[in-house]
XYZ file of C-alpha atoms in Angstrom:
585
model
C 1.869 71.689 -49.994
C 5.505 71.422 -50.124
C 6.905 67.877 -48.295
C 10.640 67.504 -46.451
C 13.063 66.180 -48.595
C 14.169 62.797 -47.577
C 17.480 63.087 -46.338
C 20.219 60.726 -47.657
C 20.679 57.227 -46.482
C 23.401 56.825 -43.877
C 26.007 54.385 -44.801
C 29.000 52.835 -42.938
C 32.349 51.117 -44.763
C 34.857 48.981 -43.297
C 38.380 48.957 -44.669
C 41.762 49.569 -43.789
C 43.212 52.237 -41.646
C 46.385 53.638 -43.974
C 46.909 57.077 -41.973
C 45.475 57.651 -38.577
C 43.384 60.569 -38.109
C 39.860 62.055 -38.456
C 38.483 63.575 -41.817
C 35.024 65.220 -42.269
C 33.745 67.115 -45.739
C 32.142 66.578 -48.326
C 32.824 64.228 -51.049
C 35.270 64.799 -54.180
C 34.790 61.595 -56.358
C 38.050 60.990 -58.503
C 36.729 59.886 -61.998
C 38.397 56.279 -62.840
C 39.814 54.529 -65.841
C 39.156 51.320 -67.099
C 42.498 50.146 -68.141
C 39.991 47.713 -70.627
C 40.177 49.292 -73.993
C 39.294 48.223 -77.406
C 41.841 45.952 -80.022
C 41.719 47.198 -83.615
C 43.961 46.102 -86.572
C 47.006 48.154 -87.222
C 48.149 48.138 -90.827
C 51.502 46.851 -91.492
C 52.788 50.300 -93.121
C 51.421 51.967 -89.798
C 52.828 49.479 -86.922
C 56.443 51.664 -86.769
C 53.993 55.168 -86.541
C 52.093 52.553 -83.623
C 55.479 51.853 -81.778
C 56.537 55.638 -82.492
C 53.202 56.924 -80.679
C 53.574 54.172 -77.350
C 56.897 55.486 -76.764
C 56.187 58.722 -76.888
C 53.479 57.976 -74.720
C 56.137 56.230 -72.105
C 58.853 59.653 -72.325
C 56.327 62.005 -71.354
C 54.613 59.391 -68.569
C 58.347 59.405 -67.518
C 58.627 63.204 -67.271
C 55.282 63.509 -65.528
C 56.644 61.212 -62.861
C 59.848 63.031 -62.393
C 58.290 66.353 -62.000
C 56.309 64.598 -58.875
C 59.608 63.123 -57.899
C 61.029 66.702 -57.479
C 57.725 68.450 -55.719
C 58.149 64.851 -53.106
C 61.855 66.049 -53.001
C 60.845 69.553 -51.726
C 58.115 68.540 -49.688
C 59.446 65.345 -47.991
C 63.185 64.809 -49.349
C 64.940 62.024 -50.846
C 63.836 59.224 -49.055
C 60.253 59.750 -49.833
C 60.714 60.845 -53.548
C 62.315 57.202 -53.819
C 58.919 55.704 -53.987
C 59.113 57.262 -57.740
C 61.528 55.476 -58.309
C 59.417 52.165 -58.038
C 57.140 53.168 -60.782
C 60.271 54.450 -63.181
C 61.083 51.441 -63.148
C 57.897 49.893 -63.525
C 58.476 52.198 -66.778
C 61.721 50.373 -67.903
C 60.858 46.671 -67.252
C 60.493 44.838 -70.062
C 56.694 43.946 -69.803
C 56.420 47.919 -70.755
C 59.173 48.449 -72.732
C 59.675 45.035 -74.452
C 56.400 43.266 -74.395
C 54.097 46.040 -75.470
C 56.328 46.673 -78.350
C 56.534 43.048 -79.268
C 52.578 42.673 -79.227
C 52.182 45.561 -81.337
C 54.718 44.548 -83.986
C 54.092 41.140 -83.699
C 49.823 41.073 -83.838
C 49.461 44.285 -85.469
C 47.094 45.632 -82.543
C 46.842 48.928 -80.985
C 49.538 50.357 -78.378
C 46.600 51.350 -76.138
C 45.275 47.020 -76.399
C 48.758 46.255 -76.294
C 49.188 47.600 -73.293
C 46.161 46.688 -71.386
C 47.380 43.237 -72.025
C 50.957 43.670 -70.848
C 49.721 45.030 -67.425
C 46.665 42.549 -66.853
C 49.298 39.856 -66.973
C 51.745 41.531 -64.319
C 48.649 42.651 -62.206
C 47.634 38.566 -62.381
C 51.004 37.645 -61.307
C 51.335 40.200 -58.501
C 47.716 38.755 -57.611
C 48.847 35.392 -56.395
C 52.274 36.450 -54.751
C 52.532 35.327 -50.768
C 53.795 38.225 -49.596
C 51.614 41.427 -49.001
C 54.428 43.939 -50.091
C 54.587 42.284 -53.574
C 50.722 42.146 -53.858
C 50.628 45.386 -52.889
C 52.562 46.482 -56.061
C 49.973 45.597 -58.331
C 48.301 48.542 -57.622
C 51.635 50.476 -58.790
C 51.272 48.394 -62.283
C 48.054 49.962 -62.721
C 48.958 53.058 -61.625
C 51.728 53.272 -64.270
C 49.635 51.834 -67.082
C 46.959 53.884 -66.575
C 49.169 57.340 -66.410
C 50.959 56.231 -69.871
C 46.866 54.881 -71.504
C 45.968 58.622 -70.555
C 48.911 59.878 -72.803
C 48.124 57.658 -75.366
C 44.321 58.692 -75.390
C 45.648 62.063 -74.867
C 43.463 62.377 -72.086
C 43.253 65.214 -69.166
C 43.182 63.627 -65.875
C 40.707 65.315 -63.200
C 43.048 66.891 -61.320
C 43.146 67.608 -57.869
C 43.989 71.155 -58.281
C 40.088 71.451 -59.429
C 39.252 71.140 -55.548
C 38.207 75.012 -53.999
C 37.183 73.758 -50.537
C 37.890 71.459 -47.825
C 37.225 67.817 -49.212
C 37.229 63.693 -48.684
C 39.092 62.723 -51.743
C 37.207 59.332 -53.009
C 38.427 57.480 -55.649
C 38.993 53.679 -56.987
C 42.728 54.145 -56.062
C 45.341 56.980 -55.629
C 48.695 57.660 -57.308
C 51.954 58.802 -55.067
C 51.802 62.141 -57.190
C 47.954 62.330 -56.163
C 48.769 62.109 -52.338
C 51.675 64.327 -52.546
C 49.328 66.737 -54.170
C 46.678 67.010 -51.623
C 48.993 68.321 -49.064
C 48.918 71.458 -51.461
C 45.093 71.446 -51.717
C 42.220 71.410 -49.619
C 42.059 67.496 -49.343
C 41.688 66.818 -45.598
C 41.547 62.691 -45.988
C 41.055 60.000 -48.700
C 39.140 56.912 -48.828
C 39.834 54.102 -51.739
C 38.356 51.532 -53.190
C 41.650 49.294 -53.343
C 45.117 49.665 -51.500
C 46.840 48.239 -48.404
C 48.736 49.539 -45.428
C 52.303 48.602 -47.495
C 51.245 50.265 -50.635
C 53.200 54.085 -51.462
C 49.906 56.200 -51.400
C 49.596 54.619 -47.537
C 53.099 55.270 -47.200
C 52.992 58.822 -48.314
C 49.741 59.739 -46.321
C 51.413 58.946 -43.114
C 54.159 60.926 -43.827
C 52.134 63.819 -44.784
C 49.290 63.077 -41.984
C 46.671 63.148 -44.586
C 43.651 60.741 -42.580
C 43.090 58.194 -45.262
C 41.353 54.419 -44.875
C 41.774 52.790 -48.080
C 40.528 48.778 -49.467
C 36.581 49.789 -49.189
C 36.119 47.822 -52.502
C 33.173 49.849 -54.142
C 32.961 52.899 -51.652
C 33.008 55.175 -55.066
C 30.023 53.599 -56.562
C 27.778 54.641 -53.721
C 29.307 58.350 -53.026
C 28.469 60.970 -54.850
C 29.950 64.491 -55.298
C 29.471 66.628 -52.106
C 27.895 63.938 -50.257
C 28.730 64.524 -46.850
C 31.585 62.278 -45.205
C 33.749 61.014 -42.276
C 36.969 59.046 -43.032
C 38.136 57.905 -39.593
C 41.972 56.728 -40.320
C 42.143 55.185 -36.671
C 39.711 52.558 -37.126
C 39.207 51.927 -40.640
C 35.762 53.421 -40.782
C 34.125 55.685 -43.570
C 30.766 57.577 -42.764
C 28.413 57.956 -45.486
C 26.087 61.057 -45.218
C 26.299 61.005 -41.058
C 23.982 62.661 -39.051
C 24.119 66.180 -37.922
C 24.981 64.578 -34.116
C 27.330 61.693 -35.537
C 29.257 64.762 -37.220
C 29.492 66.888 -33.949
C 30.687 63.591 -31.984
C 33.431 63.255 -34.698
C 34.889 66.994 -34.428
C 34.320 66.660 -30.480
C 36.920 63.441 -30.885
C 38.957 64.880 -33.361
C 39.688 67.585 -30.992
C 39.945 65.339 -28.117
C 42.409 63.306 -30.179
C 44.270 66.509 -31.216
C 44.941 67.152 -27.813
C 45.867 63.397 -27.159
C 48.539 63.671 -29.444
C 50.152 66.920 -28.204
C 50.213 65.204 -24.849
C 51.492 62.074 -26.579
C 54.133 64.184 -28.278
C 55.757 65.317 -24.517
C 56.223 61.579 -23.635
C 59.098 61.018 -27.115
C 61.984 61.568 -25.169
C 60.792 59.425 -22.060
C 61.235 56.062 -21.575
C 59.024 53.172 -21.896
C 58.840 52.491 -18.190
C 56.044 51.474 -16.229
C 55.156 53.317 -12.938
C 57.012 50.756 -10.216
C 60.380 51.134 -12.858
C 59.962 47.999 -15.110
C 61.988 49.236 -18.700
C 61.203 47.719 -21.481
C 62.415 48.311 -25.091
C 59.995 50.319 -27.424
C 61.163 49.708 -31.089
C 59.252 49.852 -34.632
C 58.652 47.704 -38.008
C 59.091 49.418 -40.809
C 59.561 48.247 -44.403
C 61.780 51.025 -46.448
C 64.572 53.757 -45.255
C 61.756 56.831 -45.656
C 60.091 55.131 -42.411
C 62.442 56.133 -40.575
C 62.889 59.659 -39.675
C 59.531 59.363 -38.494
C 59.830 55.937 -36.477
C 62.607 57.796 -34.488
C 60.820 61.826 -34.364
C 57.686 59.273 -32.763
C 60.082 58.080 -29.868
C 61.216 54.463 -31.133
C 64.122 53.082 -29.702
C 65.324 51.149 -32.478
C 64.195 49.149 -35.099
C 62.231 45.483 -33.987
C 61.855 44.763 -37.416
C 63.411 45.809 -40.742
C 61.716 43.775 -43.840
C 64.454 43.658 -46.194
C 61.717 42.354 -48.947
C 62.031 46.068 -50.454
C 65.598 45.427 -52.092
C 63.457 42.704 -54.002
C 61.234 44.852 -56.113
C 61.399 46.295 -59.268
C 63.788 44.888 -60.455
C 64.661 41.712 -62.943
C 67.794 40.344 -61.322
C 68.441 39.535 -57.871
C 70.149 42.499 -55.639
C 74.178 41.976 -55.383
C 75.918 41.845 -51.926
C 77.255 45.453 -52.873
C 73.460 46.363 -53.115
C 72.675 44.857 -49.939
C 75.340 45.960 -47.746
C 75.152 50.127 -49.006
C 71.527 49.777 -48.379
C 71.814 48.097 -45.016
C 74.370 50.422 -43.864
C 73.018 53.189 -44.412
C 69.403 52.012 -42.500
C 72.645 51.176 -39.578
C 73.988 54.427 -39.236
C 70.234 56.621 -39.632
C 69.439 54.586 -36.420
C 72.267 55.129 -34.135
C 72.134 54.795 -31.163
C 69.644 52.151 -31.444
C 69.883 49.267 -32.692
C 68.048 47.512 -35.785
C 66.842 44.108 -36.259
C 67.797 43.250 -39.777
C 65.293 40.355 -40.754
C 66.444 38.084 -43.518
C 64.634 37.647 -46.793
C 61.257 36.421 -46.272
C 59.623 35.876 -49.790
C 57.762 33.085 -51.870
C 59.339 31.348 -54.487
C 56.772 32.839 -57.247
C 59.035 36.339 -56.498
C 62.210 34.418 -57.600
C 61.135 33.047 -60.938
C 60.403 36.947 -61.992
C 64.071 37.369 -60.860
C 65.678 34.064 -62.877
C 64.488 31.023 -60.934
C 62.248 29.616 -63.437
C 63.088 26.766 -62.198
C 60.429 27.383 -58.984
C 56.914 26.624 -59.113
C 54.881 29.853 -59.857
C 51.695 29.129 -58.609
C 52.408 27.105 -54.980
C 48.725 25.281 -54.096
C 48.871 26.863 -51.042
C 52.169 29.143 -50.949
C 51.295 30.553 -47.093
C 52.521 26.819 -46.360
C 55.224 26.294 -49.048
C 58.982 27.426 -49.675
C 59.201 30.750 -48.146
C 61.143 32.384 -45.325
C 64.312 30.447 -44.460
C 62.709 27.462 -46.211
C 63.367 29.190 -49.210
C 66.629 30.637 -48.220
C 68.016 27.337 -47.342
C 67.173 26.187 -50.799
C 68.891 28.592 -51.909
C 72.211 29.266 -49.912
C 74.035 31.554 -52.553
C 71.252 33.999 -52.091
C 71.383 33.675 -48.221
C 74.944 33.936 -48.221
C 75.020 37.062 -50.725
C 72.594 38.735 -47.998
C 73.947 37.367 -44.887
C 77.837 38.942 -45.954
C 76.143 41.896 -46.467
C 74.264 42.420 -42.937
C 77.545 41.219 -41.383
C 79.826 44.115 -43.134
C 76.858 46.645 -42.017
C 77.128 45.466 -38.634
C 80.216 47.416 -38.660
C 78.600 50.550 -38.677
C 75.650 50.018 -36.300
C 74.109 47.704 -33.796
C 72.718 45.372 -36.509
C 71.082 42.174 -35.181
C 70.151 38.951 -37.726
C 66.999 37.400 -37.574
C 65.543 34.106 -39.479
C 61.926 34.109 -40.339
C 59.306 31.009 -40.696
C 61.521 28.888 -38.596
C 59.572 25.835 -38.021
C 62.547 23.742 -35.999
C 65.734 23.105 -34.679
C 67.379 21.827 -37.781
C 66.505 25.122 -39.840
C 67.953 27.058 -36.976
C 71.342 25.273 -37.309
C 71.364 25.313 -40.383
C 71.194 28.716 -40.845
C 73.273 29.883 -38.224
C 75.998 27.752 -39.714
C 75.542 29.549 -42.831
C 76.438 32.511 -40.899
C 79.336 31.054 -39.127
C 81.029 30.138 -42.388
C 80.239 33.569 -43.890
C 81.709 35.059 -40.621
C 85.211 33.100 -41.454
C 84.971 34.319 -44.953
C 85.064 37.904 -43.985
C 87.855 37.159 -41.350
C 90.251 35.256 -43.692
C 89.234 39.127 -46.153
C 90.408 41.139 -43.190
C 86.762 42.330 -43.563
C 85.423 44.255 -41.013
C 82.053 43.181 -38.711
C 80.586 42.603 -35.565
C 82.106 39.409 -33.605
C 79.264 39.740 -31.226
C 76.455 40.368 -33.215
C 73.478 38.710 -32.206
C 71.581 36.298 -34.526
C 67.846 35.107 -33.505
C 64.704 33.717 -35.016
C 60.759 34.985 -35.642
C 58.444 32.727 -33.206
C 55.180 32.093 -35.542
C 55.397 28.999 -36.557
C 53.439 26.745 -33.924
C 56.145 24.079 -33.587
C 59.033 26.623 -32.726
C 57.042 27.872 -30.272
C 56.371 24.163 -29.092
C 60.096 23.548 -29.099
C 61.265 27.067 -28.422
C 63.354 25.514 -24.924
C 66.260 24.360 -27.437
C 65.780 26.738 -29.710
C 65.895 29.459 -26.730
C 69.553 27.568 -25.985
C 71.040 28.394 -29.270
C 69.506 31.920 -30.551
C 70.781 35.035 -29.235
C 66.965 36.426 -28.884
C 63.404 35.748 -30.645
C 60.680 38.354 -31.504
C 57.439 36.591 -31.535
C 55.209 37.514 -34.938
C 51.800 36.986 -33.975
C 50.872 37.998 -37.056
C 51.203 34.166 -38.876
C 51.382 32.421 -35.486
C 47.959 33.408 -34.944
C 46.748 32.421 -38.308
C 48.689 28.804 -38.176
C 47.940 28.084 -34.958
C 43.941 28.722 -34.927
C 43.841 27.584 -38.858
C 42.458 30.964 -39.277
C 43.014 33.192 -42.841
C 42.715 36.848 -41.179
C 41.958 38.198 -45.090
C 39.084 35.708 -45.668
C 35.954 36.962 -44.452
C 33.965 34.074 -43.423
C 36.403 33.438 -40.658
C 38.241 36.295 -40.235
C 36.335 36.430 -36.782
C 38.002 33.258 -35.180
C 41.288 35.262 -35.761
C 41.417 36.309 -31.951
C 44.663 37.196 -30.177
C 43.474 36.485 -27.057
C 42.909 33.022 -27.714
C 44.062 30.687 -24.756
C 46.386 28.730 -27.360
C 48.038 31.933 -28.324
C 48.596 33.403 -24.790
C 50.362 30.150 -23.786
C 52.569 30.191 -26.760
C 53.556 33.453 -25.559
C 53.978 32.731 -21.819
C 56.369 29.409 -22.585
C 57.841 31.236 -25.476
C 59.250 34.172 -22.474
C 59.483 31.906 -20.033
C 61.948 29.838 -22.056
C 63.628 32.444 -22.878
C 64.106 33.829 -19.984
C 65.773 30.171 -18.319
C 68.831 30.358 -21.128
C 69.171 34.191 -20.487
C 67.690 35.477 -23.302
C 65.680 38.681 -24.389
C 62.082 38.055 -26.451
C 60.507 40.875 -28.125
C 56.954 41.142 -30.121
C 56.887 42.470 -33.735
C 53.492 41.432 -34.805
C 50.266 43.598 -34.500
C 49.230 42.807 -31.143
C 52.262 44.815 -29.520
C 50.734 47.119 -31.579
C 47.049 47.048 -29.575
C 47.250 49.046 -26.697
C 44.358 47.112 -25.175
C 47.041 44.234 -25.206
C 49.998 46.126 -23.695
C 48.600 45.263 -20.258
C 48.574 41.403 -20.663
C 52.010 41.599 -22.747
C 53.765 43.177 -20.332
C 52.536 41.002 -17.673
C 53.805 38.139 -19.614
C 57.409 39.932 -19.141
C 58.405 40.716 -22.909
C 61.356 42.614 -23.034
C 60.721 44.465 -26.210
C 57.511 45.842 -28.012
C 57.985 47.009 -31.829
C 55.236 48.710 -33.518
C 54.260 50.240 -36.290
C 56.172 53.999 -36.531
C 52.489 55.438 -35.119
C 51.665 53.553 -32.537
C 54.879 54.165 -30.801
C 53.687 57.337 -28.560
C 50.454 55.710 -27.750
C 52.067 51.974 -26.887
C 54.343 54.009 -24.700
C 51.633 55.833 -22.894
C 50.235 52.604 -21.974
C 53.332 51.274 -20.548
C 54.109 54.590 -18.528
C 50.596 54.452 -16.727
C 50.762 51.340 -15.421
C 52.847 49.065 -12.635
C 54.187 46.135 -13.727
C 53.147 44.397 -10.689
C 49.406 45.120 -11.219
C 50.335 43.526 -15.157
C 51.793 40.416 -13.485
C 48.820 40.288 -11.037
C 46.684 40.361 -14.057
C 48.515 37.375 -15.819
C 48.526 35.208 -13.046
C 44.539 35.226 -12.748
C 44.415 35.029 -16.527
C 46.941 31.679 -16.671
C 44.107 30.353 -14.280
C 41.200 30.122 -16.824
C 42.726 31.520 -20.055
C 39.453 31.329 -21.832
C 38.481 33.893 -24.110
C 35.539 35.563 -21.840
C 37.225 35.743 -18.466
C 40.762 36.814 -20.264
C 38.240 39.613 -21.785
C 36.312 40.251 -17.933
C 39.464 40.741 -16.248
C 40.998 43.024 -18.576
C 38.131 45.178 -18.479
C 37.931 45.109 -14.512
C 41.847 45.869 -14.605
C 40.783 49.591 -17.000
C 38.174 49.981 -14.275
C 39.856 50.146 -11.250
């Protein structure tokens, strides 16, 4: 007698959301390459025919890219088909096209060893970098050697184009020219082993609204093709062979969220005011130029925070002021009306030896507490001043605000300001045009600026608090390390009071104080943050209509109500109970 089949095993994965949205289908595994390939001896009278074959590997990895580069150009325009530009030049540094060469000519090995070696060594680098941008571009590295290994192999990739119905792209990682190509395809999300919210495929997949969650770590060694999936882009979650009733639940909220965010899409032209007519600013972070056209279509008003890190990649030498101020001015004038917070370079000192400094220490013990942020600038006024001239002449073409991050003190503050005082006077005695008036402030996450954040409120123009680090220093937390990634809790009593003296300080010397860390980007927090009167909320470019939702369908008073109790016993549990009796009314 015939028995049931066993049906598959139901599986969940946690990783990291990349592009909100809801994706259900079955599986389409990616096939990966191990960048690990074999060394053999290359005979001396064969090492030129060696270097011959490696470049001609590179050209036509270089003409593969700018054919993607043009179909991004159609699809999303120039801003987008930049990204390209990161990995051509991942094709002209010299660990490609000096190092590879050198190995082969030098040790008589194989281009394909060669290379293997060149990027492990870059990949290693990128590994132990502070900030997440430049970690993030590992994963380029390895996109870039692997696309030039399959030319040298003379390898087919599996191509997307080989999909003929609806499908969950899995894979170990994506390429930009893989994303750009699902839009064309049936792909209706991704999931990836590797990759971070900074990293181009995330980038891209927002702009395209392709669902995607992405940093599973082995999610393609336990799918298989046309297992059945759900990639759920809003909370980071990826459904291995659901249930019939888990898959009906999904479509019933992807519809429900469909619906959401044509409602969500009436409120971009209103303003974020609360129901008793308490206005607040609603702004976004963003990290390149392509960002945004869509931060502003979403209903931002403004930029909160513009990482300028992005001038600092790809590339061997430092940016000049001339590189600085076209980029900054143009990022000015695509945001007009608004204004944008510009915030001033806010790198390690391992990213500065790869551009000349090799004079810095490499490899900090612990580089989350070494020279970065204005620690670093300070140490290193030329660069500061190179940038700090360069936001000042933008500021002539927008409402560009300054803003120091990782201030720990009163003495950083000054100093930096002063920097911009005398590169004010430098511009004047030039006849150089800026902005007199423009506003200069400081990041609140370090735990003693917020402790001293009275005299530092007396001297900046504004603050944005990023809760971000000031969570992680203040609870001795490390959000990315998972045996205590738990403690990491923005609700914490220490945190809230930060907050509440931080405004309140601010607030006495007349100043604004705005929020550019994730939690203005919870809308379970909006409640609390507003009843701890911030004056500005920037989020990412996504969360804007839903953050401004929340503000809209709420009084102010009832948010100030809520505070009060919560400043009574801020612990964890009641601050917790009372929100959820607040949703409940």
């Amino acid at each position: 007698m015939a028995t049931a089949a066993t049906p598959p095993e139901t599986r969940f994965f946690k990783g990291v959301s990349a592009s909100p949205g809801i994706a259900i289908g079955k599986a389409f595994v990616l096939e990966d390459m191990d960048l690990a390939v074999g060394r053999w001896h290359v005979p001396p009278e064969a090492v030129k025919a060696e270097v011959s074959r490696f470049r001609a590997a590179v050209a036509d990895t270089r003409k593969e890219m700018i054919g993607t580069q043009q179909k991004i150009l159609k699809l999303l325009g120039k801003t987008h088909a930049r990204l390209i530009e990161a990995y051509l030049l991942i094709l002209e540094d010299p660990l490609i096209s000096k190092d590879v060469v050198k190995n082969i000519t030098a040790n008589r090995v194989n281009a394909e060893y060669a290379l293997s070696e060149a990027v492990s060594g870059a990949v290693k680098t990128l590994e132990a970098a502070t900030d997440e941008y430049f970690r993030e571009r590992r994963h380029d590295v390895l996109d870039v050697g692997r696309k030039i290994l399959l030319h040298l192999l003379g390898h087919e990739p599996q191509d997307l184009e080989d999909l003929d119905e609806p499908s969950v792209i899995v894979a170990r990682n994506l390429t930009a020219s893989d994303t750009v190509h699902m839009k064309a395809q049936f792909a209706e999300g991704f999931a990836t082993d590797i990759g971070g919210r900074t990293s181009h495929t995330a980038i891209l997949a927002n702009s395209l609204e392709i669902p995607a969650v992405v940093g599973l770590h082995e999610i393609t060694r336990h799918v298989r093709p046309g297992d059945m999936m759900i990639v759920d882009g809003h909370t980071g979650t990826v459904i291995l062979n659901p249930l019939p009733d888990v898959v009906d639940n999904y479509r019933r909220e992807r519809d429900i969220r469909d619906a959401e965010r044509r409602d969500l899409e009436r409120l971009r032209d209103q303003p974020a005011q609360t129901l008793d007519g308490r206005r607040i600013t609603l702004a976004g972070n963003i990290d390149s130029p392509g960002e945004i056209k869509n931060l502003l279509a979403n209903g931002a008003e403004g930029v909160g925070l513009y990482r300028t890190e992005f001038l600092y990649m790809n590339r061997e030498t430092l940016p000049d002021e001339e590189d600085h101020y076209r980029f900054y001015s143009k990022v000015a004038q695509s945001v007009l009306p608004h204004p944008v917070i510009l915030r001033t370079l806010d790198i390690g000192g391992d990213k500065l030896v790869d551009l000349g400094f090799p004079e810095l220490n490499k490899s900090e013990p612990n580089p989350f507490l070494g020279l970065r942020g204005i620690r670093l600038a300070l140490r290193h006024p030329d660069i500061f001043r190179t940038q700090i001239r360069a936001i000042l002449r933008a500021s002539a073409h927008g409402k560009v605000r300054v803003m120091f991050p990782m201030v720990s003190g009163l003495e950083e503050f000054r100093a930096a300001r002063k920097i911009v005082d005398e590169c004010m006077e430098e511009l004047r005695k030039k006849n150089i045009a800026f902005d007199e008036k423009i506003e200069v402030g400081l990041m609140i996450e370090v735990p003693s600026a917020a402790l001293v954040v009275d005299y530092l409120a007396k001297e900046a123009d504004f603050m944005s608090i990023g809760t971000n680090d000031l969570i992680q220093y203040t609870l001795a937390v490390d959000r990315v390390n998972d045996e205590v990634a738990h403690l990491y809790e923005p609700l914490h009593p220490a945190i809230l009071r930060l907050i509440h003296q931080t405004v309140k300080a601010a607030h006495a010397a007349g100043k604004w104080v705005g929020m550019c860390g994730e939690m203005a980007g919870d809308a379970e927090m909006t409640v609390i943050l507003l009843g701890l009167e911030l004056d500005e909320l920037s989020v990412s470019p996504g969360m804007v209509p839903k953050i401004k939702k929340a503000i809209r369908d709420i009084k102010f008073s009832d948010c100030q109500a809520l505070v009060a109790d919560v400043m009574k016993d801020p612990s964890r549990d009641n601050v917790q109970n009372l929100i959820r009796r607040f949703r409940n009314r």
